Amino acid sequence: MAYDTETARPDFARMTPADLDTGPVPCAPYISPDWFELERERVFGRAWLCMGRVEQLPEPNSFITREVEICKALVLITRDKDDNIRAFHNVCSHRLNMLVTESSGKRSIFNCRYHNWTYRNNGDCTGIPDIKNFFGVDKKQCGLTPIHCDVWQGFIFINLQAEPEVTLREFLGPYAEAYEGFPYPFADNAYVIESNLNVNWKQIADAFAESYHVAAIHPATIGNTFASKSLNPFGRPLSGHAYGAHRVMCTFGNPDYVPPEDAHVERLAYSGMDTGNVLGGSDSKKLQDLANHPAANPTKRPNWGADVSWIFPNFNIDYGPGGFWTHEFWPTSVNSTRWILRVHVPEATSVRERIMQEHLACRFAEVMLEDVTNTQAQQRAMESGAKTHMHLQDGEMLIRHSNAVIRKWVESGSAREALDLD
Ligand code: FES
Ligand SMILES: [Fe+2]
């Protein structure tokens, strides 16, 4: 069956809101230190930021620590004995040492290593050694400083404003409505790739927001999966949609893909679209529920590769017939970014599944290296100042939308204004 790119376009056009133009897009926000300062204050300082999933704190007294470098925030997230998820600044009240230095663990009491002040995982200060030698210090006033924290569909968010202008639900808006009840298969098991890159955070994020590049950059890996020489040579998306500040694009999957003759390991691992190049497959009912959910591939077109969904500003959730994976892009300076990929897979129950997953992990690593190497060169080229604007086509509409929303937040006097809530 021929893939009709023309019939895909009316759906895709839906994601181009009336106020989003089609002209060249300035690249100053990718290289300007002044713009980076505005993003620090008005985007990351005001938006709800996704810290991970509740499964990363699997039982009572689990904790994780995170860092939001652009806001200079050290974050401690705890699950107490009653399963309340809380967030605090990871800063001791005594002389402001970093309290917890591990990235995760299980503990109900945290000891500061410097002078041994102690804190319960609900934030209370529980112990001050030699308290009589202080000058009227009150333990009750010395708890950890809380950070506003909320959970949506298993995703943990924080807001670094002293008083958030908007609730998490208001922030997510129509995205939350569309994805209500969405299943997240194998959320408790993931392999993780983390790296520091010499790119602006939007530069690397953009590399995961369009499939126009796959045939060119990924010819030996996924170039023939998310595109097809005969059916869809330029990887045009099936559909796309803006949900307020957030957005999603459905990518094409090549139904005729089979691993090349000489790809012996891939042929061993391969059992269909969802395994050969996208995700380790499983017959889980959750995967059927995922594919049937109205938000997944909303036009229910055949030849579905994966959906690329973005929660503003820096959190990307991808899902397809085989499950889901996430990307986080944490700015560390105007031209450096800490990037985290988490690929959720089931526990392997057979040798074959294990081979599929090992192949998947290697394939992901290959693909990411292709993307990362390119974007670092792109950043240097952009910084040369040779060009001031870039030209985006319809299939790159997520990038256009992201730039427009960031600009709106930078130029708006408040988060409420940026979200059109006032
Ligand atoms: S700085 Fe934490 S106990 Fe002194
Ligand atoms: Fe790519």
Short mmCIF file of C-alpha atoms and ligand atoms in Angstrom, two decimals:
data_model
loop_
_atom_site.label_atom_id
_atom_site.label_comp_id
_atom_site.label_asym_id
_atom_site.label_seq_id
_atom_site.Cartn_x
_atom_site.Cartn_y
_atom_site.Cartn_z
CA MET A 1 0.00 0.00 0.00
CA ALA A 2 1.42 3.36 -0.98
CA TYR A 3 1.84 5.84 1.80
CA ASP A 4 -0.18 8.91 0.93
CA THR A 5 1.83 11.83 2.22
CA GLU A 6 -0.72 14.28 0.91
CA THR A 7 -3.51 12.92 3.08
CA ALA A 8 -1.21 13.13 6.08
CA ARG A 9 -0.76 16.84 5.63
CA PRO A 10 -4.22 18.05 6.67
CA ASP A 11 -3.75 16.39 10.06
CA PHE A 12 -0.27 17.69 10.38
CA ALA A 13 -1.43 21.19 9.56
CA ARG A 14 -3.61 21.02 12.68
CA MET A 15 -0.52 21.41 14.79
CA THR A 16 0.29 24.74 13.20
CA PRO A 17 -1.77 27.12 15.31
CA ALA A 18 -3.06 30.22 13.58
CA ASP A 19 -0.51 32.38 15.37
CA LEU A 20 2.46 30.26 14.25
CA ASP A 21 3.97 31.64 11.07
CA THR A 22 5.95 29.75 8.46
CA GLY A 23 8.89 32.12 7.98
CA PRO A 24 12.56 31.67 8.88
CA VAL A 25 13.27 31.16 12.60
CA PRO A 26 16.02 33.17 14.36
CA CYS A 27 18.95 31.21 15.79
CA ALA A 28 20.00 33.83 18.38
CA PRO A 29 18.17 31.89 21.16
CA TYR A 30 20.59 28.99 20.53
CA ILE A 31 23.77 31.04 20.97
CA SER A 32 22.98 34.21 22.95
CA PRO A 33 24.12 34.37 26.60
CA ASP A 34 21.53 37.12 27.19
CA TRP A 35 18.73 34.91 25.92
CA PHE A 36 20.01 32.08 28.10
CA GLU A 37 19.62 34.35 31.15
CA LEU A 38 16.02 35.03 30.15
CA GLU A 39 15.36 31.31 29.78
CA ARG A 40 16.85 30.76 33.24
CA GLU A 41 14.48 33.21 34.85
CA ARG A 42 11.33 33.00 32.76
CA VAL A 43 11.24 29.47 31.39
CA PHE A 44 12.99 27.12 33.84
CA GLY A 45 12.35 29.42 36.80
CA ARG A 46 8.57 29.41 36.18
CA ALA A 47 7.63 26.16 34.42
CA TRP A 48 6.84 22.81 36.05
CA LEU A 49 9.84 20.56 35.41
CA CYS A 50 9.69 16.78 35.16
CA MET A 51 12.10 15.02 37.52
CA GLY A 52 11.31 11.42 36.61
CA ARG A 53 8.78 8.77 37.50
CA VAL A 54 7.43 7.46 40.78
CA GLU A 55 8.89 4.04 39.95
CA GLN A 56 12.35 5.55 40.50
CA LEU A 57 11.29 5.69 44.18
CA PRO A 58 9.96 2.13 44.33
CA GLU A 59 9.11 1.76 48.04
CA PRO A 60 8.58 3.72 51.25
CA ASN A 61 11.73 5.67 52.25
CA SER A 62 13.18 5.59 48.72
CA PHE A 63 14.78 8.82 47.57
CA ILE A 64 16.47 10.31 44.52
CA THR A 65 18.51 13.47 44.06
CA ARG A 66 18.46 15.64 40.97
CA GLU A 67 20.07 18.86 39.82
CA VAL A 68 18.60 21.72 37.80
CA GLU A 69 21.83 23.46 36.87
CA ILE A 70 20.27 26.37 35.02
CA CYS A 71 18.43 27.37 38.22
CA LYS A 72 21.31 26.30 40.47
CA ALA A 73 18.88 24.01 42.28
CA LEU A 74 19.84 20.81 44.10
CA VAL A 75 16.75 18.69 44.56
CA LEU A 76 16.01 15.86 46.98
CA ILE A 77 12.85 13.86 46.25
CA THR A 78 11.56 11.47 48.90
CA ARG A 79 8.81 8.92 49.35
CA ASP A 80 7.79 8.75 53.01
CA LYS A 81 6.38 5.74 54.87
CA ASP A 82 2.84 6.79 53.84
CA ASP A 83 3.86 6.98 50.16
CA ASN A 84 3.77 10.79 49.98
CA ILE A 85 6.19 12.08 47.35
CA ARG A 86 7.90 15.31 48.42
CA ALA A 87 10.68 17.54 47.09
CA PHE A 88 13.16 19.65 49.05
CA HIS A 89 16.21 21.74 48.41
CA ASN A 90 19.05 19.33 49.10
CA VAL A 91 20.70 21.84 51.44
CA CYS A 92 21.48 21.45 55.14
CA SER A 93 20.14 24.22 57.41
CA HIS A 94 23.35 24.51 59.43
CA ARG A 95 26.09 25.79 57.11
CA LEU A 96 24.29 24.91 53.91
CA ASN A 97 26.22 21.82 52.93
CA MET A 98 24.77 19.57 50.24
CA LEU A 99 22.84 17.12 52.40
CA VAL A 100 22.54 13.95 50.30
CA THR A 101 25.35 13.09 47.89
CA GLU A 102 24.04 9.78 46.50
CA SER A 103 21.84 9.81 43.39
CA SER A 104 19.32 7.36 44.88
CA GLY A 105 18.78 5.03 47.82
CA LYS A 106 16.51 4.07 50.68
CA ARG A 107 16.57 5.94 53.98
CA SER A 108 14.08 7.62 56.28
CA ILE A 109 16.69 9.80 58.03
CA PHE A 110 19.40 11.85 56.30
CA ASN A 111 22.61 12.81 58.12
CA CYS A 112 24.63 15.77 56.98
CA ARG A 113 28.19 14.53 56.81
CA TYR A 114 29.66 17.88 57.91
CA HIS A 115 28.42 18.19 61.55
CA ASN A 116 25.83 15.45 61.63
CA TRP A 117 22.58 17.42 61.71
CA THR A 118 19.78 14.97 60.85
CA TYR A 119 16.51 15.24 58.92
CA ARG A 120 13.51 12.96 58.44
CA ASN A 121 12.36 12.32 54.86
CA ASN A 122 9.32 14.54 55.50
CA GLY A 123 11.76 17.46 55.88
CA ASP A 124 11.73 17.77 59.67
CA CYS A 125 15.02 18.49 61.39
CA THR A 126 15.40 15.66 63.92
CA GLY A 127 18.80 16.26 65.45
CA ILE A 128 21.30 19.04 66.13
CA PRO A 129 24.43 17.78 67.91
CA ASP A 130 25.46 19.95 70.91
CA ILE A 131 22.39 22.10 70.47
CA LYS A 132 22.98 23.78 73.85
CA ASN A 133 26.03 25.51 72.44
CA PHE A 134 23.93 27.34 69.80
CA PHE A 135 22.15 30.65 70.47
CA GLY A 136 18.49 29.81 70.70
CA VAL A 137 18.31 27.66 67.55
CA ASP A 138 14.87 26.03 67.21
CA LYS A 139 14.86 22.60 65.56
CA LYS A 140 11.31 23.19 64.34
CA GLN A 141 12.57 26.14 62.28
CA CYS A 142 15.48 24.18 60.81
CA GLY A 143 13.72 21.72 58.54
CA LEU A 144 14.60 21.26 54.87
CA THR A 145 13.27 23.94 52.53
CA PRO A 146 10.42 22.41 50.51
CA ILE A 147 10.04 22.68 46.75
CA HIS A 148 6.56 22.55 45.23
CA CYS A 149 6.04 19.04 43.90
CA ASP A 150 3.16 17.25 42.22
CA VAL A 151 2.63 13.98 40.36
CA TRP A 152 0.73 13.45 37.12
CA GLN A 153 0.28 9.95 35.64
CA GLY A 154 3.33 8.74 37.56
CA PHE A 155 5.57 11.61 36.41
CA ILE A 156 7.03 13.73 39.22
CA PHE A 157 7.20 17.47 38.60
CA ILE A 158 8.65 20.34 40.61
CA ASN A 159 8.14 24.08 40.37
CA LEU A 160 10.92 26.37 41.64
CA GLN A 161 8.77 29.47 42.09
CA ALA A 162 8.26 30.44 45.74
CA GLU A 163 4.52 30.22 45.01
CA PRO A 164 3.73 28.60 41.66
CA GLU A 165 1.53 30.82 39.54
CA VAL A 166 -0.15 27.81 37.99
CA THR A 167 -0.96 24.32 39.19
CA LEU A 168 0.64 21.37 37.42
CA ARG A 169 -2.73 20.56 35.92
CA GLU A 170 -3.13 24.10 34.58
CA PHE A 171 0.40 23.93 33.20
CA LEU A 172 -0.22 20.65 31.38
CA GLY A 173 -3.63 21.86 30.18
CA PRO A 174 -4.93 20.02 27.09
CA TYR A 175 -1.92 17.65 27.11
CA ALA A 176 -3.08 16.23 30.45
CA GLU A 177 -6.60 15.76 29.12
CA ALA A 178 -5.40 13.97 26.00
CA TYR A 179 -3.08 11.57 27.86
CA GLU A 180 -5.30 10.81 30.85
CA GLY A 181 -5.11 7.07 31.59
CA PHE A 182 -2.25 6.48 29.19
CA PRO A 183 -0.42 3.25 30.08
CA TYR A 184 3.33 3.45 30.59
CA PRO A 185 4.52 -0.15 30.11
CA PHE A 186 7.62 -1.37 31.97
CA ALA A 187 7.93 1.96 33.80
CA ASP A 188 9.83 0.24 36.61
CA ASN A 189 12.66 -1.01 34.41
CA ALA A 190 14.89 1.12 32.23
CA TYR A 191 18.37 1.38 30.91
CA VAL A 192 19.85 4.84 31.00
CA ILE A 193 22.29 6.75 28.82
CA GLU A 194 23.53 10.06 30.26
CA SER A 195 26.01 12.44 28.69
CA ASN A 196 27.26 16.04 28.77
CA LEU A 197 27.19 17.62 25.33
CA ASN A 198 28.66 20.80 23.90
CA VAL A 199 25.38 22.09 22.53
CA ASN A 200 22.60 24.46 23.48
CA TRP A 201 19.81 22.43 25.08
CA LYS A 202 17.38 23.30 22.27
CA GLN A 203 19.86 22.21 19.62
CA ILE A 204 19.99 18.63 20.90
CA ALA A 205 16.29 18.63 21.78
CA ASP A 206 15.46 19.61 18.19
CA ALA A 207 17.34 16.52 16.97
CA PHE A 208 14.58 14.46 18.62
CA ALA A 209 11.70 16.56 17.33
CA GLU A 210 11.62 15.71 13.63
CA SER A 211 12.11 12.71 11.35
CA TYR A 212 13.16 14.72 8.28
CA HIS A 213 16.80 13.96 9.17
CA VAL A 214 16.61 10.19 9.60
CA ALA A 215 17.24 9.18 6.01
CA ALA A 216 20.31 11.45 5.84
CA ILE A 217 21.91 11.06 9.28
CA HIS A 218 20.87 7.48 10.08
CA PRO A 219 21.13 5.55 6.78
CA ALA A 220 22.55 2.39 8.37
CA THR A 221 20.46 2.37 11.56
CA ILE A 222 16.92 3.79 11.52
CA GLY A 223 17.00 5.54 8.15
CA ASN A 224 14.98 2.76 6.58
CA THR A 225 12.62 2.40 9.55
CA PHE A 226 11.25 5.90 10.07
CA ALA A 227 11.48 6.56 6.33
CA SER A 228 11.18 4.38 3.25
CA LYS A 229 12.78 4.96 -0.14
CA SER A 230 9.63 3.90 -1.95
CA LEU A 231 6.82 4.94 0.42
CA ASN A 232 8.00 7.96 2.38
CA PRO A 233 11.55 8.93 1.39
CA PHE A 234 11.75 12.05 3.55
CA GLY A 235 10.19 10.65 6.70
CA ARG A 236 7.10 12.84 6.66
CA PRO A 237 5.07 12.51 9.84
CA LEU A 238 1.64 10.89 9.95
CA SER A 239 0.16 13.65 12.07
CA GLY A 240 1.01 16.32 14.58
CA HIS A 241 -0.76 18.32 17.22
CA ALA A 242 -0.13 21.19 19.63
CA TYR A 243 -1.55 20.87 23.14
CA GLY A 244 -1.11 24.40 24.49
CA ALA A 245 2.60 24.75 25.35
CA HIS A 246 3.14 21.04 24.62
CA ARG A 247 3.14 19.09 21.39
CA VAL A 248 3.27 15.71 19.67
CA MET A 249 4.18 14.30 16.28
CA CYS A 250 3.46 10.79 14.97
CA THR A 251 6.24 9.35 12.89
CA PHE A 252 5.97 6.96 9.99
CA GLY A 253 7.09 3.36 10.38
CA ASN A 254 8.21 1.48 7.30
CA PRO A 255 6.04 -1.66 7.01
CA ASP A 256 8.44 -3.24 4.53
CA TYR A 257 11.50 -3.03 6.73
CA VAL A 258 13.56 -6.19 7.09
CA PRO A 259 17.11 -6.24 8.38
CA PRO A 260 19.79 -6.38 5.66
CA GLU A 261 21.27 -9.78 4.76
CA ASP A 262 24.59 -9.04 6.43
CA ALA A 263 23.06 -7.68 9.68
CA HIS A 264 23.38 -11.05 11.41
CA VAL A 265 22.80 -9.90 15.00
CA GLU A 266 19.85 -7.73 14.04
CA ARG A 267 18.32 -10.64 12.14
CA LEU A 268 18.63 -12.76 15.26
CA ALA A 269 16.86 -10.08 17.31
CA TYR A 270 14.28 -9.06 14.78
CA SER A 271 10.61 -9.99 15.02
CA GLY A 272 8.76 -7.05 13.53
CA MET A 273 8.60 -3.28 13.47
CA ASP A 274 8.54 -2.94 17.24
CA THR A 275 11.72 -4.87 17.82
CA GLY A 276 14.10 -4.57 14.92
CA ASN A 277 14.66 -0.88 15.23
CA VAL A 278 12.37 0.71 17.76
CA LEU A 279 11.83 -1.08 21.05
CA GLY A 280 12.28 -4.51 22.56
CA GLY A 281 8.99 -6.25 21.83
CA SER A 282 6.61 -8.00 24.14
CA ASP A 283 3.06 -9.28 23.92
CA SER A 284 2.06 -7.34 26.99
CA LYS A 285 -1.59 -6.28 27.16
CA LYS A 286 -0.30 -2.88 28.21
CA LEU A 287 1.20 -2.49 24.74
CA GLN A 288 -2.19 -3.14 23.16
CA ASP A 289 -3.74 -0.63 25.58
CA LEU A 290 -1.06 1.86 24.59
CA ALA A 291 -1.74 1.48 20.86
CA ASN A 292 -5.51 1.69 21.44
CA HIS A 293 -5.38 4.82 23.59
CA PRO A 294 -6.95 7.74 21.66
CA ALA A 295 -3.82 9.90 22.13
CA ALA A 296 -1.49 7.29 20.59
CA ASN A 297 -1.23 7.74 16.83
CA PRO A 298 -4.51 9.69 17.04
CA THR A 299 -5.38 9.26 13.35
CA LYS A 300 -4.87 5.47 13.86
CA ARG A 301 -3.07 5.30 10.53
CA PRO A 302 -1.27 2.09 9.72
CA ASN A 303 2.51 2.28 9.34
CA TRP A 304 2.90 3.88 12.74
CA GLY A 305 6.51 4.22 13.87
CA ALA A 306 6.45 6.15 17.14
CA ASP A 307 4.91 9.26 18.69
CA VAL A 308 7.28 12.02 19.72
CA SER A 309 5.61 14.00 22.48
CA TRP A 310 7.00 17.02 24.28
CA ILE A 311 6.16 18.44 27.66
CA PHE A 312 7.40 22.03 27.65
CA PRO A 313 10.14 22.97 28.09
CA ASN A 314 12.64 20.09 28.15
CA PHE A 315 10.94 16.71 28.63
CA ASN A 316 10.34 14.35 25.73
CA ILE A 317 8.22 11.19 26.01
CA ASP A 318 8.34 8.87 23.00
CA TYR A 319 6.21 5.81 22.62
CA GLY A 320 5.41 3.31 19.95
CA PRO A 321 4.07 -0.19 19.49
CA GLY A 322 6.86 -1.57 21.71
CA GLY A 323 6.70 0.77 24.71
CA PHE A 324 8.10 4.16 25.73
CA TRP A 325 11.31 6.05 26.34
CA THR A 326 12.11 9.56 27.58
CA HIS A 327 14.71 12.25 26.99
CA GLU A 328 15.60 15.06 29.39
CA PHE A 329 17.64 18.04 28.26
CA TRP A 330 19.12 20.04 31.16
CA PRO A 331 20.92 23.25 30.17
CA THR A 332 24.22 23.72 31.98
CA SER A 333 25.31 26.82 30.01
CA VAL A 334 24.30 28.52 26.78
CA ASN A 335 26.25 25.88 24.83
CA SER A 336 26.35 22.84 27.09
CA THR A 337 23.66 20.38 28.08
CA ARG A 338 23.28 17.35 30.31
CA TRP A 339 21.16 14.82 28.45
CA ILE A 340 19.49 11.73 29.90
CA LEU A 341 17.81 8.96 27.90
CA ARG A 342 15.74 6.34 29.73
CA VAL A 343 14.50 3.40 27.66
CA HIS A 344 11.85 1.31 29.42
CA VAL A 345 11.95 -2.38 28.64
CA PRO A 346 10.43 -5.47 30.25
CA GLU A 347 12.56 -7.81 32.33
CA ALA A 348 13.81 -10.38 29.81
CA THR A 349 12.24 -13.79 30.38
CA SER A 350 14.08 -15.72 27.69
CA VAL A 351 17.44 -15.73 25.95
CA ARG A 352 15.77 -14.42 22.83
CA GLU A 353 14.25 -11.45 24.65
CA ARG A 354 17.62 -10.72 26.19
CA ILE A 355 19.27 -10.73 22.75
CA MET A 356 16.56 -8.39 21.47
CA GLN A 357 17.16 -6.00 24.33
CA GLU A 358 20.94 -6.06 23.99
CA HIS A 359 20.52 -5.33 20.31
CA LEU A 360 18.09 -2.55 21.12
CA ALA A 361 20.52 -0.95 23.59
CA CYS A 362 23.34 -1.07 21.04
CA ARG A 363 21.08 0.30 18.31
CA PHE A 364 19.98 3.18 20.53
CA ALA A 365 23.61 3.97 21.36
CA GLU A 366 24.54 3.99 17.64
CA VAL A 367 21.61 6.24 16.75
CA MET A 368 22.34 8.64 19.60
CA LEU A 369 25.99 8.93 18.59
CA GLU A 370 24.90 9.82 15.07
CA ASP A 371 22.60 12.54 16.43
CA VAL A 372 24.97 13.89 19.07
CA THR A 373 28.02 14.11 16.83
CA ASN A 374 26.03 16.06 14.32
CA THR A 375 24.43 18.53 16.73
CA GLN A 376 27.78 19.43 18.32
CA ALA A 377 29.09 20.37 14.86
CA GLN A 378 25.84 22.24 14.21
CA GLN A 379 26.30 24.29 17.41
CA ARG A 380 29.81 25.35 16.36
CA ALA A 381 28.57 26.27 12.89
CA MET A 382 25.70 28.29 14.35
CA GLU A 383 28.08 30.12 16.70
CA SER A 384 30.19 31.19 13.70
CA GLY A 385 27.51 33.81 13.07
CA ALA A 386 27.47 33.08 9.35
CA LYS A 387 23.67 32.86 9.37
CA THR A 388 21.03 34.49 11.53
CA HIS A 389 18.00 32.34 10.69
CA MET A 390 17.09 28.76 9.85
CA HIS A 391 14.48 27.45 7.44
CA LEU A 392 12.02 24.92 8.82
CA GLN A 393 9.73 22.74 6.76
CA ASP A 394 6.35 21.33 7.75
CA GLY A 395 7.88 18.16 9.21
CA GLU A 396 9.96 20.35 11.54
CA MET A 397 6.92 22.04 12.98
CA LEU A 398 7.63 20.85 16.52
CA ILE A 399 10.83 22.91 16.46
CA ARG A 400 8.93 25.95 15.24
CA HIS A 401 6.34 25.45 17.97
CA SER A 402 8.99 24.97 20.67
CA ASN A 403 10.74 28.21 19.64
CA ALA A 404 7.45 30.10 19.59
CA VAL A 405 6.41 28.86 23.05
CA ILE A 406 9.82 29.62 24.58
CA ARG A 407 9.67 33.12 23.10
CA LYS A 408 6.18 33.58 24.51
CA TRP A 409 7.35 32.58 28.01
CA VAL A 410 10.40 34.85 27.75
CA GLU A 411 8.29 37.81 26.64
CA SER A 412 5.36 37.23 29.03
CA GLY A 413 5.17 38.98 32.37
CA SER A 414 3.93 35.82 34.08
CA ALA A 415 3.46 32.08 33.58
CA ARG A 416 -0.31 32.64 33.59
CA GLU A 417 0.01 35.09 30.74
CA ALA A 418 2.30 32.71 28.83
CA LEU A 419 -0.33 29.97 29.19
CA ASP A 420 -3.21 32.28 28.21
CA LEU A 421 -4.85 31.66 31.58
CA ASP A 422 -5.58 35.33 32.33
S1 FES B 1 26.56 21.97 57.30
FE1 FES B 1 25.25 20.31 57.67
S2 FES B 1 25.64 19.78 59.70
FE2 FES B 1 26.94 21.47 59.38
FE FE B 2 18.19 11.25 14.90
#
